[in-house]
CSV table of C-alpha atoms in Angstrom, one decimal:
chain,number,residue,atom,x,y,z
A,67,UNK,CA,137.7,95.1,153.9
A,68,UNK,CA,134.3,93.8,151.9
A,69,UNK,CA,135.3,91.3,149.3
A,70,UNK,CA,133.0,91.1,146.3
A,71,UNK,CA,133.5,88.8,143.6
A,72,UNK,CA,132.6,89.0,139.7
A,73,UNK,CA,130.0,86.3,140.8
A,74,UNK,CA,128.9,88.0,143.6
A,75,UNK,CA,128.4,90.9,140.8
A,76,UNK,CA,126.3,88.9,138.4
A,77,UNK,CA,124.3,87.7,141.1
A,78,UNK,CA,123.2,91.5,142.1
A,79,UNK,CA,119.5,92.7,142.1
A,80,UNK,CA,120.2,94.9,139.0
A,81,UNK,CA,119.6,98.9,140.8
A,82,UNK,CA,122.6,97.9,143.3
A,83,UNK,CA,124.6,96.2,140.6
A,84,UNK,CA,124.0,99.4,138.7
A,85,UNK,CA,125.3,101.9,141.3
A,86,UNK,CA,128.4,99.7,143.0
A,87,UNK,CA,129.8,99.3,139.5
A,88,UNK,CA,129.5,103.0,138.6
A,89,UNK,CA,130.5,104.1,141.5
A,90,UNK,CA,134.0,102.1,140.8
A,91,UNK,CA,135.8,103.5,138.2
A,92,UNK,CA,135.8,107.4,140.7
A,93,UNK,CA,134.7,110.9,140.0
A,94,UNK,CA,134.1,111.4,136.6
A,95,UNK,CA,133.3,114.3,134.2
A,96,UNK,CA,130.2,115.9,134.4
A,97,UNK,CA,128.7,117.2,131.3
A,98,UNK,CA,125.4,118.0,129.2
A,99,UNK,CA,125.8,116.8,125.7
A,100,UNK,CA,123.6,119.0,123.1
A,101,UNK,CA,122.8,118.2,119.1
A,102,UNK,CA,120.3,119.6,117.0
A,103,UNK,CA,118.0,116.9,115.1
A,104,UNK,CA,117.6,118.0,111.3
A,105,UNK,CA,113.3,118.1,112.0
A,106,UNK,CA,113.0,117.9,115.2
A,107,UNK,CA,114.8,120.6,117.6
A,108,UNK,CA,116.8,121.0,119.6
A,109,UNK,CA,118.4,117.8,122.8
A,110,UNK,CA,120.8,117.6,125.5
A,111,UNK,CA,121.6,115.1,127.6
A,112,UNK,CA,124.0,114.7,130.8
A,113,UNK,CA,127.1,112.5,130.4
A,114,UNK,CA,129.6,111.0,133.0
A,115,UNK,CA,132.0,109.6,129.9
A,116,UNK,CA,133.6,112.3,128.1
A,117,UNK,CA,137.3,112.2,128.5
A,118,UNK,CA,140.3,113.7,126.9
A,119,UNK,CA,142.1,111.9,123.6
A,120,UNK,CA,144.5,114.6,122.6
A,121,UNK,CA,145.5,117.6,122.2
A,122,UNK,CA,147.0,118.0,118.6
A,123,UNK,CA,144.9,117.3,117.1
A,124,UNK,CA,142.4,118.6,120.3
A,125,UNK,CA,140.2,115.7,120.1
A,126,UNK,CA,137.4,114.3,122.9
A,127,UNK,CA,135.8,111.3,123.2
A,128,UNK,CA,132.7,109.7,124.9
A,129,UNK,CA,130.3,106.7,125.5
A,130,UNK,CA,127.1,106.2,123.9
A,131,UNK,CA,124.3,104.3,126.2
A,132,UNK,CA,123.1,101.0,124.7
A,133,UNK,CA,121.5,101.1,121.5
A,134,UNK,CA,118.7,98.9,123.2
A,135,UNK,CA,116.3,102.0,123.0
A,136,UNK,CA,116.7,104.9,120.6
A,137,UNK,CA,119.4,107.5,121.6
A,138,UNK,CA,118.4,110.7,120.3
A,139,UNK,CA,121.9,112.5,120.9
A,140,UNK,CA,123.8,109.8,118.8
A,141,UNK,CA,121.5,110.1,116.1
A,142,UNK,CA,121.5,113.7,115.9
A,143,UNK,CA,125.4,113.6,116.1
A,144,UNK,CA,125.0,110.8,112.9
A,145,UNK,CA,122.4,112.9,111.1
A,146,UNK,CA,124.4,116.1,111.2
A,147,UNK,CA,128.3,115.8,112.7
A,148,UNK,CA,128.0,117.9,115.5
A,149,UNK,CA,127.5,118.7,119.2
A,150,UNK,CA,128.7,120.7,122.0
A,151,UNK,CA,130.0,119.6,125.7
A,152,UNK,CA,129.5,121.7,128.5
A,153,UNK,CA,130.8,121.3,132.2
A,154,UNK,CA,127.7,121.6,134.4
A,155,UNK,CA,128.6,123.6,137.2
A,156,UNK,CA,127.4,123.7,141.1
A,157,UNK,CA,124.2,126.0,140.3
A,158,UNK,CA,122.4,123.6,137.8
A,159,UNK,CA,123.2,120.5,138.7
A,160,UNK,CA,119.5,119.3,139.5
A,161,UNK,CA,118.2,120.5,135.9
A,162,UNK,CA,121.3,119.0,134.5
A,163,UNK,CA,120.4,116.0,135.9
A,164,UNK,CA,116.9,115.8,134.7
A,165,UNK,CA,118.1,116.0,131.4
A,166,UNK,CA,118.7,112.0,131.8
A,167,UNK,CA,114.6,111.4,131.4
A,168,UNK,CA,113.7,109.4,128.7
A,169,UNK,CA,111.7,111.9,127.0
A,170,UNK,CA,109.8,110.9,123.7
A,171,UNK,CA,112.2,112.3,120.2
A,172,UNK,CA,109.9,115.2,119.6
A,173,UNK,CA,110.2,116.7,122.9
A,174,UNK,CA,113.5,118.8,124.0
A,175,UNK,CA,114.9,118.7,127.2
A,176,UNK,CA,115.8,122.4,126.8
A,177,UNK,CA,112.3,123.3,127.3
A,178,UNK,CA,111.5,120.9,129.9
A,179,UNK,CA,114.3,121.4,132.0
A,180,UNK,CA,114.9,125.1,132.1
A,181,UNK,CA,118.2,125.4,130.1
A,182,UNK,CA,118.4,127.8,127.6
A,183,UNK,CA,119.8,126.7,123.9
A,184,UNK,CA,122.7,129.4,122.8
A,185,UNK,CA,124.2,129.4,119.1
A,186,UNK,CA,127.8,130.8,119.0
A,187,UNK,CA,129.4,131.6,115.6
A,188,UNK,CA,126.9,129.9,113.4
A,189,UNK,CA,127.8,126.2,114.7
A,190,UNK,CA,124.9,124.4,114.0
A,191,UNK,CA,124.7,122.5,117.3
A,192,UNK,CA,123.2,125.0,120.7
A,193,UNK,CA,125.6,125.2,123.3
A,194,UNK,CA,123.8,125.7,126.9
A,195,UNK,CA,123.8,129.0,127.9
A,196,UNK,CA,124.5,128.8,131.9
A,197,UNK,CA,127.4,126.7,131.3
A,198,UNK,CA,130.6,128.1,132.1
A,199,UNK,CA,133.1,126.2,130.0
A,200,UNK,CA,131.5,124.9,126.4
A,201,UNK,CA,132.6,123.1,123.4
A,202,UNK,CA,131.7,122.5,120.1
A,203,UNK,CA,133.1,119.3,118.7
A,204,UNK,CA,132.4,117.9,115.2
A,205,UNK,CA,132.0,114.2,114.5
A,206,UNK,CA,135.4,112.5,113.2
A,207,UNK,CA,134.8,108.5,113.9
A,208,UNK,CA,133.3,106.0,116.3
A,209,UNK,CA,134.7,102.1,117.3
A,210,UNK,CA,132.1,99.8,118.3
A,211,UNK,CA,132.5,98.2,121.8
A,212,UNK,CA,131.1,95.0,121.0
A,213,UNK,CA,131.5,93.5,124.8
A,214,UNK,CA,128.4,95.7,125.7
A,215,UNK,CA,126.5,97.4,122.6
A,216,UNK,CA,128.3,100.7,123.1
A,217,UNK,CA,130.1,102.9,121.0
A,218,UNK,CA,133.1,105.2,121.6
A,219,UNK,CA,132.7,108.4,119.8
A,220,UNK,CA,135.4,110.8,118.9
A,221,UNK,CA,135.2,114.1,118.3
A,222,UNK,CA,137.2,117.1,116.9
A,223,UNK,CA,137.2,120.2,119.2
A,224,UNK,CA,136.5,123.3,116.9
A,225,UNK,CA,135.4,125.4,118.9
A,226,UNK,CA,135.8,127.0,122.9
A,227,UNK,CA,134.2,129.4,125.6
A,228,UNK,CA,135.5,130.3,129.0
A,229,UNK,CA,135.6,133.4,130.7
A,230,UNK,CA,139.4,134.7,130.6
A,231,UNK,CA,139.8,134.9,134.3
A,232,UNK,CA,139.9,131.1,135.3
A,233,UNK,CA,143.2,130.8,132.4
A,234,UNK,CA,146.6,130.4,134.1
A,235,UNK,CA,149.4,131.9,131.9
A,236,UNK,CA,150.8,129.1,130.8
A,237,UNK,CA,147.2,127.9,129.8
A,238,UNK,CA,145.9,125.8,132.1
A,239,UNK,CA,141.7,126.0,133.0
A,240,UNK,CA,141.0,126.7,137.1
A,241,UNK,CA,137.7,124.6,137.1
A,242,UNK,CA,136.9,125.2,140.6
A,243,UNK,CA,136.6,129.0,139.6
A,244,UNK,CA,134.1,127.7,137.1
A,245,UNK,CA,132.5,125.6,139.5
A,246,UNK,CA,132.8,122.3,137.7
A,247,UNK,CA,131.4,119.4,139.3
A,248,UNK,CA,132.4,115.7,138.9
A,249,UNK,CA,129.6,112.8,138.8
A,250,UNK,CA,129.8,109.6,141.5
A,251,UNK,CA,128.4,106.6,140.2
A,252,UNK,CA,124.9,107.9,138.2
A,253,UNK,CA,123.5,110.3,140.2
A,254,UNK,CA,125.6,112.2,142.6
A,255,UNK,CA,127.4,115.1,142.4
A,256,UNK,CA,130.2,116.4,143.8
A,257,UNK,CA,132.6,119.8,143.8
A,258,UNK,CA,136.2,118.5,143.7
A,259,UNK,CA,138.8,121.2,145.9
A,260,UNK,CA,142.3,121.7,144.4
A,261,UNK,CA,145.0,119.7,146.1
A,262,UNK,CA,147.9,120.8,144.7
A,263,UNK,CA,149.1,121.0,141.1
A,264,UNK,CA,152.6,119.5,139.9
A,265,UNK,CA,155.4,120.3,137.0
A,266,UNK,CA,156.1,118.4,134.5
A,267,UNK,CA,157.4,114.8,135.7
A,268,UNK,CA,160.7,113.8,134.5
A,269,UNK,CA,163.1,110.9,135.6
A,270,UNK,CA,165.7,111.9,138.0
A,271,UNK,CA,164.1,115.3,138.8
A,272,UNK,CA,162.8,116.4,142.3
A,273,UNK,CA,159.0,116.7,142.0
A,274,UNK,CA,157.8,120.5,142.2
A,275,UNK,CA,154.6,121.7,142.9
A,276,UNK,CA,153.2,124.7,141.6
A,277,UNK,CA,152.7,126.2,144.9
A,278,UNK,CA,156.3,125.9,146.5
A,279,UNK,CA,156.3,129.8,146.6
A,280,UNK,CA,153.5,129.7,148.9
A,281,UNK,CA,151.2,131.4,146.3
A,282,UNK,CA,147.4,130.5,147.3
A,283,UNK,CA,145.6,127.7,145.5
A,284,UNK,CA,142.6,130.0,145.2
């Protein structure tokens, strides 16, 4: 087994240092992050950091980039208080992932990349129309990661859109029938399959998997 070291690390030419470490941490969310500037239109972005924080209150979180050049997304979300997160899914994965040019402020990604802006129930941030599963979140705080620059971002879910079909009864999301991909490191992407899926874990109690009736997985 390679060993590598955190000197071995530092000592990296900076494109390999770049995808070993964010390759580390495993699959992670894939989503397009969109805000509406209050002059200039309309940006979205793709994001590999947005996780789950709770669920009452239903908040999300994610990572700003380095405030080293301007972000566009994290001003927008300062300006006005809201956004939208949407899973990019198996069919749009290569314009989701041009979404991470560094194009100049004035210029929107929605119109260079072929995604379409869609406004739901008068939120004032787009959602992106091909996604499958979106979100609109309104801005609620922010802590300051002062190791590296970045900022943690939190925001309130306020909004949701799925199609009804991929909702279990009890109310659980099947994101493999939405096609939901996962990101590898910064640039890959990947369609995770369903193992299996467990009850609710509880000392002293055999575990049970959903699918001990032989029901299908898909």
């Amino acid at each position: 087994m390679k060993h590598v070291s955190a000197s071995d690390i530092e000592g990296m030419e900076k494109i390999f240092r770049l995808n070993l470490v964010n390759s580390l941490s495993g699959y992670k969310s894939a989503n397009l992050i969109a805000t509406k500037s209050e002059e200039k239109g309309a940006n979205v972005a793709v994001f590999s950091s947005v996780t789950h924080l709770g669920s009452d209150p239903a908040l999300l979180g994610f990572v700003t980039r380095p405030e080293t050049v301007p972000r566009n997304t994290y001003k927008n979300i300062k300006d006005t208080k809201f956004f939208t997160v949407n899973h990019i899914h198996q069919d749009m994965i290569a314009k989701a992932h041009q979404t991470a040019a560094k194009y100049e402020e004035e210029v929107s990604e929605f119109k260079k990349t072929g995604l379409e802006e869609e406004y739901l129930d008068e939120f004032y941030a787009p959602y992106v129309k091909q996604c499958a599963i979106k979100i609109g979140c309104e801005y609620v705080n922010e802590y300051q990661i002062k190791e590296n620059g970045t900022a943690l971002v939190i925001g309130a879910i306020k909004h949701v859109y799925f199609d009804e079909s991929i909702q279990t009864p009890d109310g659980w999301l099947r994101l493999e029938d939405a096609g939901t991909v996962a990101i590898n490191g910064l640039d890959a992407y990947a369609l995770p399959a369903l193992l299996d899926r467990f009850h609710y874990a509880r000392p002293g109690q055999e575990i049970k998997s959903f699918f001990d009736n032989n029901e299908p997985k898909d």
